Structures are given as C-alpha cells and as structure tokens.
mmCIF file with all atom_site columns, C-alpha atoms in Angstrom:
data_model
loop_
_atom_site.group_PDB
_atom_site.id
_atom_site.type_symbol
_atom_site.label_atom_id
_atom_site.label_alt_id
_atom_site.label_comp_id
_atom_site.label_asym_id
_atom_site.label_entity_id
_atom_site.label_seq_id
_atom_site.pdbx_PDB_ins_code
_atom_site.Cartn_x
_atom_site.Cartn_y
_atom_site.Cartn_z
_atom_site.occupancy
_atom_site.B_iso_or_equiv
_atom_site.pdbx_formal_charge
_atom_site.auth_seq_id
_atom_site.auth_comp_id
_atom_site.auth_asym_id
_atom_site.auth_atom_id
_atom_site.pdbx_PDB_model_num
ATOM 1   C CA . MET A 1 1   ? 39.043 17.285 102.853 1.00 84.00 ? 2   MET A CA 1
ATOM 2   C CA . THR A 1 2   ? 40.824 14.449 104.545 1.00 86.00 ? 3   THR A CA 1
ATOM 3   C CA . ARG A 1 3   ? 38.640 14.723 107.757 1.00 89.00 ? 4   ARG A CA 1
ATOM 4   C CA . ASN A 1 4   ? 35.214 15.067 106.299 1.00 89.00 ? 5   ASN A CA 1
ATOM 5   C CA . ARG A 1 5   ? 34.331 12.805 103.202 1.00 90.00 ? 6   ARG A CA 1
ATOM 6   C CA . THR A 1 6   ? 31.245 14.833 102.388 1.00 90.00 ? 7   THR A CA 1
ATOM 7   C CA . CYS A 1 7   ? 32.788 18.208 102.131 1.00 90.00 ? 8   CYS A CA 1
ATOM 8   C CA . ARG A 1 8   ? 33.211 19.962 98.893  1.00 92.00 ? 9   ARG A CA 1
ATOM 9   C CA . ALA A 1 9   ? 35.523 22.780 98.043  1.00 94.00 ? 10  ALA A CA 1
ATOM 10  C CA . TYR A 1 10  ? 35.203 25.668 95.440  1.00 94.00 ? 11  TYR A CA 1
ATOM 11  C CA . CYS A 1 11  ? 38.559 27.190 94.692  1.00 95.00 ? 12  CYS A CA 1
ATOM 12  C CA . PHE A 1 12  ? 39.065 30.416 92.850  1.00 94.00 ? 13  PHE A CA 1
ATOM 13  C CA . GLU A 1 13  ? 42.728 30.761 91.555  1.00 91.00 ? 14  GLU A CA 1
ATOM 14  C CA . PRO A 1 14  ? 43.603 33.200 88.741  1.00 88.00 ? 15  PRO A CA 1
ATOM 15  C CA . ASP A 1 15  ? 47.365 32.233 88.490  1.00 86.00 ? 16  ASP A CA 1
ATOM 16  C CA . PRO A 1 16  ? 47.769 29.242 85.939  1.00 89.00 ? 17  PRO A CA 1
ATOM 17  C CA . ALA A 1 17  ? 50.776 28.036 87.762  1.00 88.00 ? 18  ALA A CA 1
ATOM 18  C CA . ASN A 1 18  ? 48.988 27.975 91.064  1.00 88.00 ? 19  ASN A CA 1
ATOM 19  C CA . ALA A 1 19  ? 46.011 26.357 89.639  1.00 93.00 ? 20  ALA A CA 1
ATOM 20  C CA . ALA A 1 20  ? 48.164 23.450 88.389  1.00 95.00 ? 21  ALA A CA 1
ATOM 21  C CA . ALA A 1 21  ? 49.880 23.118 91.816  1.00 93.00 ? 22  ALA A CA 1
ATOM 22  C CA . LEU A 1 22  ? 46.316 22.952 93.410  1.00 94.00 ? 23  LEU A CA 1
ATOM 23  C CA . ARG A 1 23  ? 45.281 20.339 90.959  1.00 95.00 ? 24  ARG A CA 1
ATOM 24  C CA . SER A 1 24  ? 48.354 18.318 91.909  1.00 96.00 ? 25  SER A CA 1
ATOM 25  C CA . THR A 1 25  ? 47.684 18.741 95.652  1.00 94.00 ? 26  THR A CA 1
ATOM 26  C CA . LEU A 1 26  ? 44.150 17.688 95.322  1.00 94.00 ? 27  LEU A CA 1
ATOM 27  C CA . THR A 1 27  ? 44.854 14.725 93.034  1.00 94.00 ? 28  THR A CA 1
ATOM 28  C CA . ASP A 1 28  ? 42.723 12.312 95.073  1.00 92.00 ? 29  ASP A CA 1
ATOM 29  C CA . TYR A 1 29  ? 39.696 14.577 95.484  1.00 94.00 ? 30  TYR A CA 1
ATOM 30  C CA . GLU A 1 30  ? 38.697 15.452 91.966  1.00 94.00 ? 31  GLU A CA 1
ATOM 31  C CA . ASP A 1 31  ? 35.121 14.605 92.633  1.00 94.00 ? 32  ASP A CA 1
ATOM 32  C CA . ARG A 1 32  ? 34.957 16.852 95.709  1.00 94.00 ? 33  ARG A CA 1
ATOM 33  C CA . TYR A 1 33  ? 36.292 20.139 94.414  1.00 94.00 ? 34  TYR A CA 1
ATOM 34  C CA . THR A 1 34  ? 35.730 22.575 91.636  1.00 95.00 ? 35  THR A CA 1
ATOM 35  C CA . LEU A 1 35  ? 38.592 24.842 90.500  1.00 96.00 ? 36  LEU A CA 1
ATOM 36  C CA . ILE A 1 36  ? 37.511 28.072 88.902  1.00 96.00 ? 37  ILE A CA 1
ATOM 37  C CA . GLU A 1 37  ? 40.429 29.918 87.310  1.00 95.00 ? 38  GLU A CA 1
ATOM 38  C CA . LEU A 1 38  ? 39.372 33.445 87.994  1.00 94.00 ? 39  LEU A CA 1
ATOM 39  C CA . ALA A 1 39  ? 40.394 36.225 90.203  1.00 91.00 ? 40  ALA A CA 1
ATOM 40  C CA . VAL A 1 40  ? 37.756 37.316 92.791  1.00 94.00 ? 41  VAL A CA 1
ATOM 41  C CA . THR A 1 41  ? 37.282 41.150 92.976  1.00 92.00 ? 42  THR A CA 1
ATOM 42  C CA . PRO A 1 42  ? 35.299 43.311 95.281  1.00 93.00 ? 43  PRO A CA 1
ATOM 43  C CA . GLU A 1 43  ? 33.236 44.897 92.470  1.00 94.00 ? 44  GLU A CA 1
ATOM 44  C CA . PRO A 1 44  ? 32.042 43.063 89.389  1.00 94.00 ? 45  PRO A CA 1
ATOM 45  C CA . ALA A 1 45  ? 34.925 42.790 86.946  1.00 91.00 ? 46  ALA A CA 1
ATOM 46  C CA . THR A 1 46  ? 35.991 40.684 83.820  1.00 94.00 ? 47  THR A CA 1
ATOM 47  C CA . SER A 1 47  ? 39.700 40.952 84.314  1.00 90.00 ? 48  SER A CA 1
ATOM 48  C CA . VAL A 1 48  ? 42.387 42.087 86.671  1.00 85.00 ? 49  VAL A CA 1
ATOM 49  C CA . ARG A 1 49  ? 45.937 43.146 86.372  1.00 83.00 ? 50  ARG A CA 1
ATOM 50  C CA . PHE A 1 50  ? 47.908 40.435 88.178  1.00 78.00 ? 51  PHE A CA 1
ATOM 51  C CA . VAL A 1 51  ? 51.500 39.966 89.232  1.00 77.00 ? 52  VAL A CA 1
ATOM 52  C CA . PRO A 1 52  ? 52.253 36.225 89.147  1.00 68.00 ? 53  PRO A CA 1
ATOM 53  C CA . GLN A 1 53  ? 54.620 35.519 92.054  1.00 65.00 ? 54  GLN A CA 1
ATOM 54  C CA . GLY A 1 54  ? 53.855 31.970 92.889  1.00 64.00 ? 55  GLY A CA 1
ATOM 55  C CA . ARG A 1 55  ? 51.888 31.619 96.083  1.00 66.00 ? 56  ARG A CA 1
ATOM 56  C CA . TYR A 1 56  ? 52.274 35.383 96.822  1.00 64.00 ? 57  TYR A CA 1
ATOM 57  C CA . GLY A 1 57  ? 50.741 36.567 93.496  1.00 63.00 ? 58  GLY A CA 1
ATOM 58  C CA . HIS A 1 58  ? 48.661 39.736 93.862  1.00 61.00 ? 59  HIS A CA 1
ATOM 59  C CA . ALA A 1 59  ? 46.784 42.468 92.030  1.00 66.00 ? 60  ALA A CA 1
ATOM 60  C CA . ALA A 1 60  ? 49.156 44.844 90.314  1.00 64.00 ? 61  ALA A CA 1
ATOM 61  C CA . ALA A 1 61  ? 49.901 48.207 91.868  1.00 67.00 ? 62  ALA A CA 1
ATOM 62  C CA . ASP A 1 62  ? 50.914 51.175 89.634  1.00 75.00 ? 63  ASP A CA 1
ATOM 63  C CA . GLY A 1 63  ? 54.308 50.526 88.006  1.00 74.00 ? 64  GLY A CA 1
ATOM 64  C CA . GLU A 1 64  ? 54.418 46.768 88.511  1.00 72.00 ? 65  GLU A CA 1
ATOM 65  C CA . ASP A 1 65  ? 54.663 44.388 85.495  1.00 77.00 ? 66  ASP A CA 1
ATOM 66  C CA . PHE A 1 66  ? 51.507 42.455 85.255  1.00 80.00 ? 67  PHE A CA 1
ATOM 67  C CA . VAL A 1 67  ? 49.422 39.942 83.183  1.00 80.00 ? 68  VAL A CA 1
ATOM 68  C CA . GLU A 1 68  ? 45.816 40.310 82.503  1.00 88.00 ? 69  GLU A CA 1
ATOM 69  C CA . LEU A 1 69  ? 43.774 37.435 84.055  1.00 88.00 ? 70  LEU A CA 1
ATOM 70  C CA . PRO A 1 70  ? 40.061 36.871 84.000  1.00 92.00 ? 71  PRO A CA 1
ATOM 71  C CA . ALA A 1 71  ? 38.008 37.808 87.034  1.00 94.00 ? 72  ALA A CA 1
ATOM 72  C CA . ILE A 1 72  ? 34.619 37.651 88.668  1.00 96.00 ? 73  ILE A CA 1
ATOM 73  C CA . GLY A 1 73  ? 33.125 39.864 91.482  1.00 96.00 ? 74  GLY A CA 1
ATOM 74  C CA . VAL A 1 74  ? 32.813 38.297 94.870  1.00 96.00 ? 75  VAL A CA 1
ATOM 75  C CA . VAL A 1 75  ? 28.965 38.594 95.075  1.00 96.00 ? 76  VAL A CA 1
ATOM 76  C CA . ASP A 1 76  ? 28.723 36.785 91.689  1.00 97.00 ? 77  ASP A CA 1
ATOM 77  C CA . ALA A 1 77  ? 31.128 34.055 92.692  1.00 96.00 ? 78  ALA A CA 1
ATOM 78  C CA . LEU A 1 78  ? 29.288 33.253 95.848  1.00 96.00 ? 79  LEU A CA 1
ATOM 79  C CA . GLN A 1 79  ? 25.889 33.411 94.152  1.00 96.00 ? 80  GLN A CA 1
ATOM 80  C CA . ASN A 1 80  ? 27.321 30.755 91.510  1.00 96.00 ? 81  ASN A CA 1
ATOM 81  C CA . VAL A 1 81  ? 28.428 28.529 94.398  1.00 96.00 ? 82  VAL A CA 1
ATOM 82  C CA . LEU A 1 82  ? 25.245 28.933 96.287  1.00 96.00 ? 83  LEU A CA 1
ATOM 83  C CA . GLU A 1 83  ? 23.255 27.958 93.049  1.00 96.00 ? 84  GLU A CA 1
ATOM 84  C CA . ARG A 1 84  ? 25.027 24.523 93.266  1.00 95.00 ? 85  ARG A CA 1
ATOM 85  C CA . GLU A 1 85  ? 25.158 24.022 97.072  1.00 95.00 ? 86  GLU A CA 1
ATOM 86  C CA . GLY A 1 86  ? 22.493 26.056 98.750  1.00 94.00 ? 87  GLY A CA 1
ATOM 87  C CA . ARG A 1 87  ? 24.745 27.100 101.659 1.00 93.00 ? 88  ARG A CA 1
ATOM 88  C CA . ILE A 1 88  ? 28.392 27.694 102.344 1.00 94.00 ? 89  ILE A CA 1
ATOM 89  C CA . ASP A 1 89  ? 29.531 26.479 105.771 1.00 92.00 ? 90  ASP A CA 1
ATOM 90  C CA . LEU A 1 90  ? 33.068 28.016 105.704 1.00 92.00 ? 91  LEU A CA 1
ATOM 91  C CA . MET A 1 91  ? 34.525 30.454 103.298 1.00 92.00 ? 92  MET A CA 1
ATOM 92  C CA . LYS A 1 92  ? 38.291 31.108 103.380 1.00 91.00 ? 93  LYS A CA 1
ATOM 93  C CA . ILE A 1 93  ? 39.568 34.331 101.800 1.00 91.00 ? 94  ILE A CA 1
ATOM 94  C CA . ASP A 1 94  ? 43.345 34.345 101.040 1.00 85.00 ? 95  ASP A CA 1
ATOM 95  C CA . THR A 1 95  ? 43.963 36.840 98.323  1.00 83.00 ? 96  THR A CA 1
ATOM 96  C CA . GLU A 1 96  ? 47.377 38.260 99.252  1.00 75.00 ? 97  GLU A CA 1
ATOM 97  C CA . GLY A 1 97  ? 46.035 41.840 100.193 1.00 77.00 ? 98  GLY A CA 1
ATOM 98  C CA . SER A 1 98  ? 42.431 42.331 99.172  1.00 85.00 ? 99  SER A CA 1
ATOM 99  C CA . GLU A 1 99  ? 40.702 40.229 101.854 1.00 88.00 ? 100 GLU A CA 1
ATOM 100 C CA . LEU A 1 100 ? 39.302 43.331 103.696 1.00 91.00 ? 101 LEU A CA 1
ATOM 101 C CA . ASP A 1 101 ? 38.114 44.784 100.549 1.00 91.00 ? 102 ASP A CA 1
ATOM 102 C CA . LEU A 1 102 ? 36.211 41.617 99.654  1.00 93.00 ? 103 LEU A CA 1
ATOM 103 C CA . LEU A 1 103 ? 34.685 41.328 103.129 1.00 92.00 ? 104 LEU A CA 1
ATOM 104 C CA . ALA A 1 104 ? 33.667 45.038 102.819 1.00 92.00 ? 105 ALA A CA 1
ATOM 105 C CA . ALA A 1 105 ? 31.797 44.299 99.535  1.00 94.00 ? 106 ALA A CA 1
ATOM 106 C CA . LEU A 1 106 ? 30.069 41.420 101.121 1.00 91.00 ? 107 LEU A CA 1
ATOM 107 C CA . ARG A 1 107 ? 29.210 42.926 104.522 1.00 87.00 ? 108 ARG A CA 1
ATOM 108 C CA . SER A 1 108 ? 25.793 44.114 103.722 1.00 86.00 ? 109 SER A CA 1
ATOM 109 C CA . ASP A 1 109 ? 24.914 41.697 100.904 1.00 92.00 ? 110 ASP A CA 1
ATOM 110 C CA . PRO A 1 110 ? 22.086 39.275 101.455 1.00 93.00 ? 111 PRO A CA 1
ATOM 111 C CA . VAL A 1 111 ? 24.269 36.388 100.085 1.00 93.00 ? 112 VAL A CA 1
ATOM 112 C CA . MET A 1 112 ? 26.081 36.448 103.328 1.00 92.00 ? 113 MET A CA 1
ATOM 113 C CA . ALA A 1 113 ? 22.912 35.046 105.118 1.00 92.00 ? 114 ALA A CA 1
ATOM 114 C CA . LYS A 1 114 ? 23.965 31.679 103.394 1.00 93.00 ? 115 LYS A CA 1
ATOM 115 C CA . VAL A 1 115 ? 27.456 31.843 104.724 1.00 93.00 ? 116 VAL A CA 1
ATOM 116 C CA . GLY A 1 116 ? 28.150 30.270 107.956 1.00 92.00 ? 117 GLY A CA 1
ATOM 117 C CA . SER A 1 117 ? 31.851 31.434 108.861 1.00 91.00 ? 118 SER A CA 1
ATOM 118 C CA . VAL A 1 118 ? 34.452 33.225 107.063 1.00 92.00 ? 119 VAL A CA 1
ATOM 119 C CA . VAL A 1 119 ? 38.334 32.918 107.738 1.00 92.00 ? 120 VAL A CA 1
ATOM 120 C CA . TYR A 1 120 ? 40.584 35.512 106.401 1.00 91.00 ? 121 TYR A CA 1
ATOM 121 C CA . GLU A 1 121 ? 43.993 37.158 106.861 1.00 84.00 ? 122 GLU A CA 1
ATOM 122 C CA . ASP A 1 122 ? 43.859 40.767 108.175 1.00 82.00 ? 123 ASP A CA 1
ATOM 123 C CA . ASN A 1 123 ? 46.128 43.652 106.982 1.00 78.00 ? 124 ASN A CA 1
ATOM 124 C CA . ARG A 1 124 ? 48.668 42.744 109.747 1.00 83.00 ? 125 ARG A CA 1
ATOM 125 C CA . GLY A 1 125 ? 48.975 39.025 108.679 1.00 81.00 ? 126 GLY A CA 1
ATOM 126 C CA . HIS A 1 126 ? 46.765 37.538 111.486 1.00 85.00 ? 127 HIS A CA 1
ATOM 127 C CA . THR A 1 127 ? 44.195 34.859 110.817 1.00 88.00 ? 128 THR A CA 1
ATOM 128 C CA . ARG A 1 128 ? 40.667 36.042 111.625 1.00 86.00 ? 129 ARG A CA 1
ATOM 129 C CA . TRP A 1 129 ? 37.306 34.291 112.035 1.00 87.00 ? 130 TRP A CA 1
ATOM 130 C CA . ALA A 1 130 ? 34.135 36.097 111.167 1.00 79.00 ? 131 ALA A CA 1
ATOM 131 C CA . ARG A 1 131 ? 30.525 34.836 111.407 1.00 73.00 ? 132 ARG A CA 1
ATOM 132 C CA . SER A 1 132 ? 28.007 35.650 108.736 1.00 63.00 ? 133 SER A CA 1
ATOM 133 C CA . GLY A 1 133 ? 27.089 39.278 109.337 1.00 47.00 ? 134 GLY A CA 1
ATOM 134 C CA . GLY A 1 134 ? 30.789 40.344 109.830 1.00 42.00 ? 135 GLY A CA 1
ATOM 135 C CA . ARG A 1 135 ? 31.365 39.900 113.589 1.00 43.00 ? 136 ARG A CA 1
ATOM 136 C CA . SER A 1 136 ? 35.020 39.084 114.029 1.00 44.00 ? 137 SER A CA 1
ATOM 137 C CA . ARG A 1 137 ? 36.437 36.806 116.788 1.00 43.00 ? 138 ARG A CA 1
#
C-alpha cells in the first residue's frame, strides 16, 4: 500500500486479536482497506471452529480447544469484493493450512475470470504464484 496510492485491500481475518493488530498496522490507510472479520472457507459456511494462536491461528482439528467464529465461503467472499471493485488484480491467501482447499474450491468457478493473480503458501510452506485459471509458477 506504500508503493501504490490507488490500491485497495480487502482483508478477511476471523481472529479478533489479529484483526486489532491489522487495524493498528494499517492506521494510515483507513480509506484504502476494508477489514471483514470472517473466516473464509472452501464451501459456504456461517461459522468455523477456530484455534486462536496469534498469527498461527487455524481451523480446529478434532480434539483441539476452539472458539466458534463467523465465516463466509470463498466464492461468496470474492463475489462481494467484485461487486464493489469489478476486478481483483492480486489475491493473497494465507490461511495457515487451508490455502489449497480454497484454491480447489475456486479452480473452476467463473469468479476467477476477474482475478488476475493469486499468491499462496503451499503445503510445504513455499510461496507460490498462480494466474487466474490455476496455472502455478
């Protein structure tokens, strides 16, 4: 946001503590970002079981202590952003483990025609870029 004064960011963050930290980090950019306090899920959902662990919070596995947080399906989340912006130049997915599931849910959805590039972390912790349509580089 420091290099392009016209960019806008839509941030999805379900953890209230992380959302507060994000607001603090983006203090000078209030007019250029929208923070949506929802988890993003591969399929439509209204809530998720979430393990709040700071920046490493994640969806709860069986047996983990969790809190219930509000959620939205990834296609609905993108459609909401596209209604406002018309196009997404860059989408970054950093969900501490569900990145590939989110990409799989989007792979054949028409919403991806309006997304330029996607950056995400694979299951080995490597940063990957994908163009719309799912081709990785």
